[in-house]
């Protein structure tokens, strides 16, 4: 899932927790400007937003920027707690950005709520998945960095008496046996 945030009308800001002097949409804004304007401050569930990796910033019905969320920040404002996205705008060449910038708002539910969520096919390769070592943490690839080595070492320890040589000898012999039996069969 990705987060979709709709920019409101352009307005100047006198006090802003993110240090901005304006927010909202204006014509021909850059993607960086759309991201800075759209990344906060929102009255939204930080728990749900924190599970998203990408945010589409929409202005006047079109996607104006795509940002990658690294974390969230929470700010006290005169009207209560507000959430901002921390991260960066995606540059040209990123598949999620290239697929969506300039395209119509994918959250077309008729709601006036500026905060929405949607599935993006392009984000699938980038989403977190459970680390294959079984540690219970999430990984951007099959394993968290270093956990592939840890998973192999655990098997060497448990099945080969902690001897990498025994493990490698066993692999070589097993594969050689396999190819010998395949040759015999053919
Ligand atoms: Zn792991």
mmCIF file with all atom_site columns, N, CA and C in Angstrom, residues 65-92:
data_model
loop_
_atom_site.group_PDB
_atom_site.id
_atom_site.type_symbol
_atom_site.label_atom_id
_atom_site.label_alt_id
_atom_site.label_comp_id
_atom_site.label_asym_id
_atom_site.label_entity_id
_atom_site.label_seq_id
_atom_site.pdbx_PDB_ins_code
_atom_site.Cartn_x
_atom_site.Cartn_y
_atom_site.Cartn_z
_atom_site.occupancy
_atom_site.B_iso_or_equiv
_atom_site.pdbx_formal_charge
_atom_site.auth_seq_id
_atom_site.auth_comp_id
_atom_site.auth_asym_id
_atom_site.auth_atom_id
_atom_site.pdbx_PDB_model_num
ATOM 1  N N  . UNK A 1 65 ? 4.136  14.608 -7.109  1.00 0.00 ? 65 UNK A N  1
ATOM 2  C CA . UNK A 1 65 ? 5.425  14.121 -6.622  1.00 0.00 ? 65 UNK A CA 1
ATOM 3  C C  . UNK A 1 65 ? 5.200  12.766 -5.966  1.00 0.00 ? 65 UNK A C  1
ATOM 4  N N  . UNK A 1 66 ? 6.258  11.961 -5.923  1.00 0.00 ? 66 UNK A N  1
ATOM 5  C CA . UNK A 1 66 ? 6.234  10.716 -5.166  1.00 0.00 ? 66 UNK A CA 1
ATOM 6  C C  . UNK A 1 66 ? 7.411  10.762 -4.205  1.00 0.00 ? 66 UNK A C  1
ATOM 7  N N  . UNK A 1 67 ? 7.129  10.535 -2.938  1.00 0.00 ? 67 UNK A N  1
ATOM 8  C CA . UNK A 1 67 ? 8.182  10.566 -1.929  1.00 0.00 ? 67 UNK A CA 1
ATOM 9  C C  . UNK A 1 67 ? 8.377  9.202  -1.319  1.00 0.00 ? 67 UNK A C  1
ATOM 10 N N  . UNK A 1 68 ? 9.585  8.974  -0.831  1.00 0.00 ? 68 UNK A N  1
ATOM 11 C CA . UNK A 1 68 ? 9.870  7.760  -0.076  1.00 0.00 ? 68 UNK A CA 1
ATOM 12 C C  . UNK A 1 68 ? 9.932  8.137  1.399   1.00 0.00 ? 68 UNK A C  1
ATOM 13 N N  . UNK A 1 69 ? 9.159  7.415  2.212   1.00 0.00 ? 69 UNK A N  1
ATOM 14 C CA . UNK A 1 69 ? 9.045  7.721  3.636   1.00 0.00 ? 69 UNK A CA 1
ATOM 15 C C  . UNK A 1 69 ? 10.104 6.936  4.396   1.00 0.00 ? 69 UNK A C  1
ATOM 16 N N  . UNK A 1 70 ? 10.943 7.624  5.152   1.00 0.00 ? 70 UNK A N  1
ATOM 17 C CA . UNK A 1 70 ? 11.904 6.905  5.982   1.00 0.00 ? 70 UNK A CA 1
ATOM 18 C C  . UNK A 1 70 ? 11.408 6.800  7.422   1.00 0.00 ? 70 UNK A C  1
ATOM 19 N N  . UNK A 1 71 ? 10.742 7.847  7.894   1.00 0.00 ? 71 UNK A N  1
ATOM 20 C CA . UNK A 1 71 ? 10.165 7.796  9.222   1.00 0.00 ? 71 UNK A CA 1
ATOM 21 C C  . UNK A 1 71 ? 9.094  8.883  9.324   1.00 0.00 ? 71 UNK A C  1
ATOM 22 N N  . UNK A 1 72 ? 8.447  8.969  10.459  1.00 0.00 ? 72 UNK A N  1
ATOM 23 C CA . UNK A 1 72 ? 7.434  9.996  10.678  1.00 0.00 ? 72 UNK A CA 1
ATOM 24 C C  . UNK A 1 72 ? 7.883  10.880 11.825  1.00 0.00 ? 72 UNK A C  1
ATOM 25 N N  . UNK A 1 73 ? 7.448  12.131 11.824  1.00 0.00 ? 73 UNK A N  1
ATOM 26 C CA . UNK A 1 73 ? 7.670  12.984 12.983  1.00 0.00 ? 73 UNK A CA 1
ATOM 27 C C  . UNK A 1 73 ? 6.317  13.505 13.446  1.00 0.00 ? 73 UNK A C  1
ATOM 28 N N  . UNK A 1 74 ? 6.185  13.694 14.745  1.00 0.00 ? 74 UNK A N  1
ATOM 29 C CA . UNK A 1 74 ? 4.924  14.157 15.318  1.00 0.00 ? 74 UNK A CA 1
ATOM 30 C C  . UNK A 1 74 ? 5.161  15.544 15.918  1.00 0.00 ? 74 UNK A C  1
ATOM 31 N N  . UNK A 1 75 ? 4.247  16.475 15.648  1.00 0.00 ? 75 UNK A N  1
ATOM 32 C CA . UNK A 1 75 ? 4.417  17.866 16.053  1.00 0.00 ? 75 UNK A CA 1
ATOM 33 C C  . UNK A 1 75 ? 3.184  18.346 16.808  1.00 0.00 ? 75 UNK A C  1
ATOM 34 N N  . UNK A 1 76 ? 3.433  19.136 17.844  1.00 0.00 ? 76 UNK A N  1
ATOM 35 C CA . UNK A 1 76 ? 2.333  19.764 18.571  1.00 0.00 ? 76 UNK A CA 1
ATOM 36 C C  . UNK A 1 76 ? 2.006  21.088 17.893  1.00 0.00 ? 76 UNK A C  1
ATOM 37 N N  . UNK A 1 77 ? 0.758  21.263 17.551  1.00 0.00 ? 77 UNK A N  1
ATOM 38 C CA . UNK A 1 77 ? 0.328  22.516 16.932  1.00 0.00 ? 77 UNK A CA 1
ATOM 39 C C  . UNK A 1 77 ? -0.837 23.067 17.766  1.00 0.00 ? 77 UNK A C  1
ATOM 40 N N  . UNK A 1 78 ? -1.207 24.339 17.531  1.00 0.00 ? 78 UNK A N  1
ATOM 41 C CA . UNK A 1 78 ? -2.325 24.903 18.287  1.00 0.00 ? 78 UNK A CA 1
ATOM 42 C C  . UNK A 1 78 ? -3.615 24.092 18.126  1.00 0.00 ? 78 UNK A C  1
ATOM 43 N N  . UNK A 1 79 ? -3.732 23.323 17.040  1.00 0.00 ? 79 UNK A N  1
ATOM 44 C CA . UNK A 1 79 ? -4.951 22.540 16.837  1.00 0.00 ? 79 UNK A CA 1
ATOM 45 C C  . UNK A 1 79 ? -4.741 21.059 17.144  1.00 0.00 ? 79 UNK A C  1
ATOM 46 N N  . UNK A 1 80 ? -3.645 20.738 17.816  1.00 0.00 ? 80 UNK A N  1
ATOM 47 C CA . UNK A 1 80 ? -3.432 19.343 18.227  1.00 0.00 ? 80 UNK A CA 1
ATOM 48 C C  . UNK A 1 80 ? -2.219 18.728 17.566  1.00 0.00 ? 80 UNK A C  1
ATOM 49 N N  . UNK A 1 81 ? -2.048 17.438 17.795  1.00 0.00 ? 81 UNK A N  1
ATOM 50 C CA . UNK A 1 81 ? -0.887 16.723 17.261  1.00 0.00 ? 81 UNK A CA 1
ATOM 51 C C  . UNK A 1 81 ? -1.039 16.507 15.761  1.00 0.00 ? 81 UNK A C  1
ATOM 52 N N  . UNK A 1 82 ? 0.040  16.764 15.052  1.00 0.00 ? 82 UNK A N  1
ATOM 53 C CA . UNK A 1 82 ? 0.038  16.545 13.610  1.00 0.00 ? 82 UNK A CA 1
ATOM 54 C C  . UNK A 1 82 ? 1.263  15.730 13.217  1.00 0.00 ? 82 UNK A C  1
ATOM 55 N N  . UNK A 1 83 ? 1.090  14.961 12.116  1.00 0.00 ? 83 UNK A N  1
ATOM 56 C CA . UNK A 1 83 ? 2.135  14.033 11.668  1.00 0.00 ? 83 UNK A CA 1
ATOM 57 C C  . UNK A 1 83 ? 2.760  14.550 10.379  1.00 0.00 ? 83 UNK A C  1
ATOM 58 N N  . UNK A 1 84 ? 4.070  14.442 10.266  1.00 0.00 ? 84 UNK A N  1
ATOM 59 C CA . UNK A 1 84 ? 4.770  14.773 9.019   1.00 0.00 ? 84 UNK A CA 1
ATOM 60 C C  . UNK A 1 84 ? 5.574  13.573 8.554   1.00 0.00 ? 84 UNK A C  1
ATOM 61 N N  . UNK A 1 85 ? 5.720  13.453 7.255   1.00 0.00 ? 85 UNK A N  1
ATOM 62 C CA . UNK A 1 85 ? 6.555  12.401 6.683   1.00 0.00 ? 85 UNK A CA 1
ATOM 63 C C  . UNK A 1 85 ? 7.982  12.906 6.615   1.00 0.00 ? 85 UNK A C  1
ATOM 64 N N  . UNK A 1 86 ? 8.918  12.072 7.012   1.00 0.00 ? 86 UNK A N  1
ATOM 65 C CA . UNK A 1 86 ? 10.332 12.373 6.820   1.00 0.00 ? 86 UNK A CA 1
ATOM 66 C C  . UNK A 1 86 ? 10.821 11.428 5.732   1.00 0.00 ? 86 UNK A C  1
ATOM 67 N N  . UNK A 1 87 ? 11.640 11.958 4.836   1.00 0.00 ? 87 UNK A N  1
ATOM 68 C CA . UNK A 1 87 ? 12.110 11.131 3.725   1.00 0.00 ? 87 UNK A CA 1
ATOM 69 C C  . UNK A 1 87 ? 12.594 12.034 2.617   1.00 0.00 ? 87 UNK A C  1
ATOM 70 N N  . UNK A 1 88 ? 12.367 11.610 1.385   1.00 0.00 ? 88 UNK A N  1
ATOM 71 C CA . UNK A 1 88 ? 12.854 12.427 0.264   1.00 0.00 ? 88 UNK A CA 1
ATOM 72 C C  . UNK A 1 88 ? 11.965 12.195 -0.949  1.00 0.00 ? 88 UNK A C  1
ATOM 73 N N  . UNK A 1 89 ? 11.993 13.165 -1.841  1.00 0.00 ? 89 UNK A N  1
ATOM 74 C CA . UNK A 1 89 ? 11.228 13.029 -3.074  1.00 0.00 ? 89 UNK A CA 1
ATOM 75 C C  . UNK A 1 89 ? 11.988 12.071 -3.998  1.00 0.00 ? 89 UNK A C  1
ATOM 76 N N  . UNK A 1 90 ? 11.268 11.231 -4.720  1.00 0.00 ? 90 UNK A N  1
ATOM 77 C CA . UNK A 1 90 ? 11.921 10.311 -5.659  1.00 0.00 ? 90 UNK A CA 1
ATOM 78 C C  . UNK A 1 90 ? 12.283 11.053 -6.940  1.00 0.00 ? 90 UNK A C  1
ATOM 79 N N  . UNK A 1 91 ? 13.442 10.732 -7.474  1.00 0.00 ? 91 UNK A N  1
ATOM 80 C CA . UNK A 1 91 ? 13.915 11.408 -8.674  1.00 0.00 ? 91 UNK A CA 1
ATOM 81 C C  . UNK A 1 91 ? 13.494 10.631 -9.915  1.00 0.00 ? 91 UNK A C  1
ATOM 82 N N  . UNK A 1 92 ? 13.561 11.309 -11.040 1.00 0.00 ? 92 UNK A N  1
ATOM 83 C CA . UNK A 1 92 ? 13.276 10.683 -12.322 1.00 0.00 ? 92 UNK A CA 1
ATOM 84 C C  . UNK A 1 92 ? 14.153 9.442  -12.469 1.00 0.00 ? 92 UNK A C  1
#
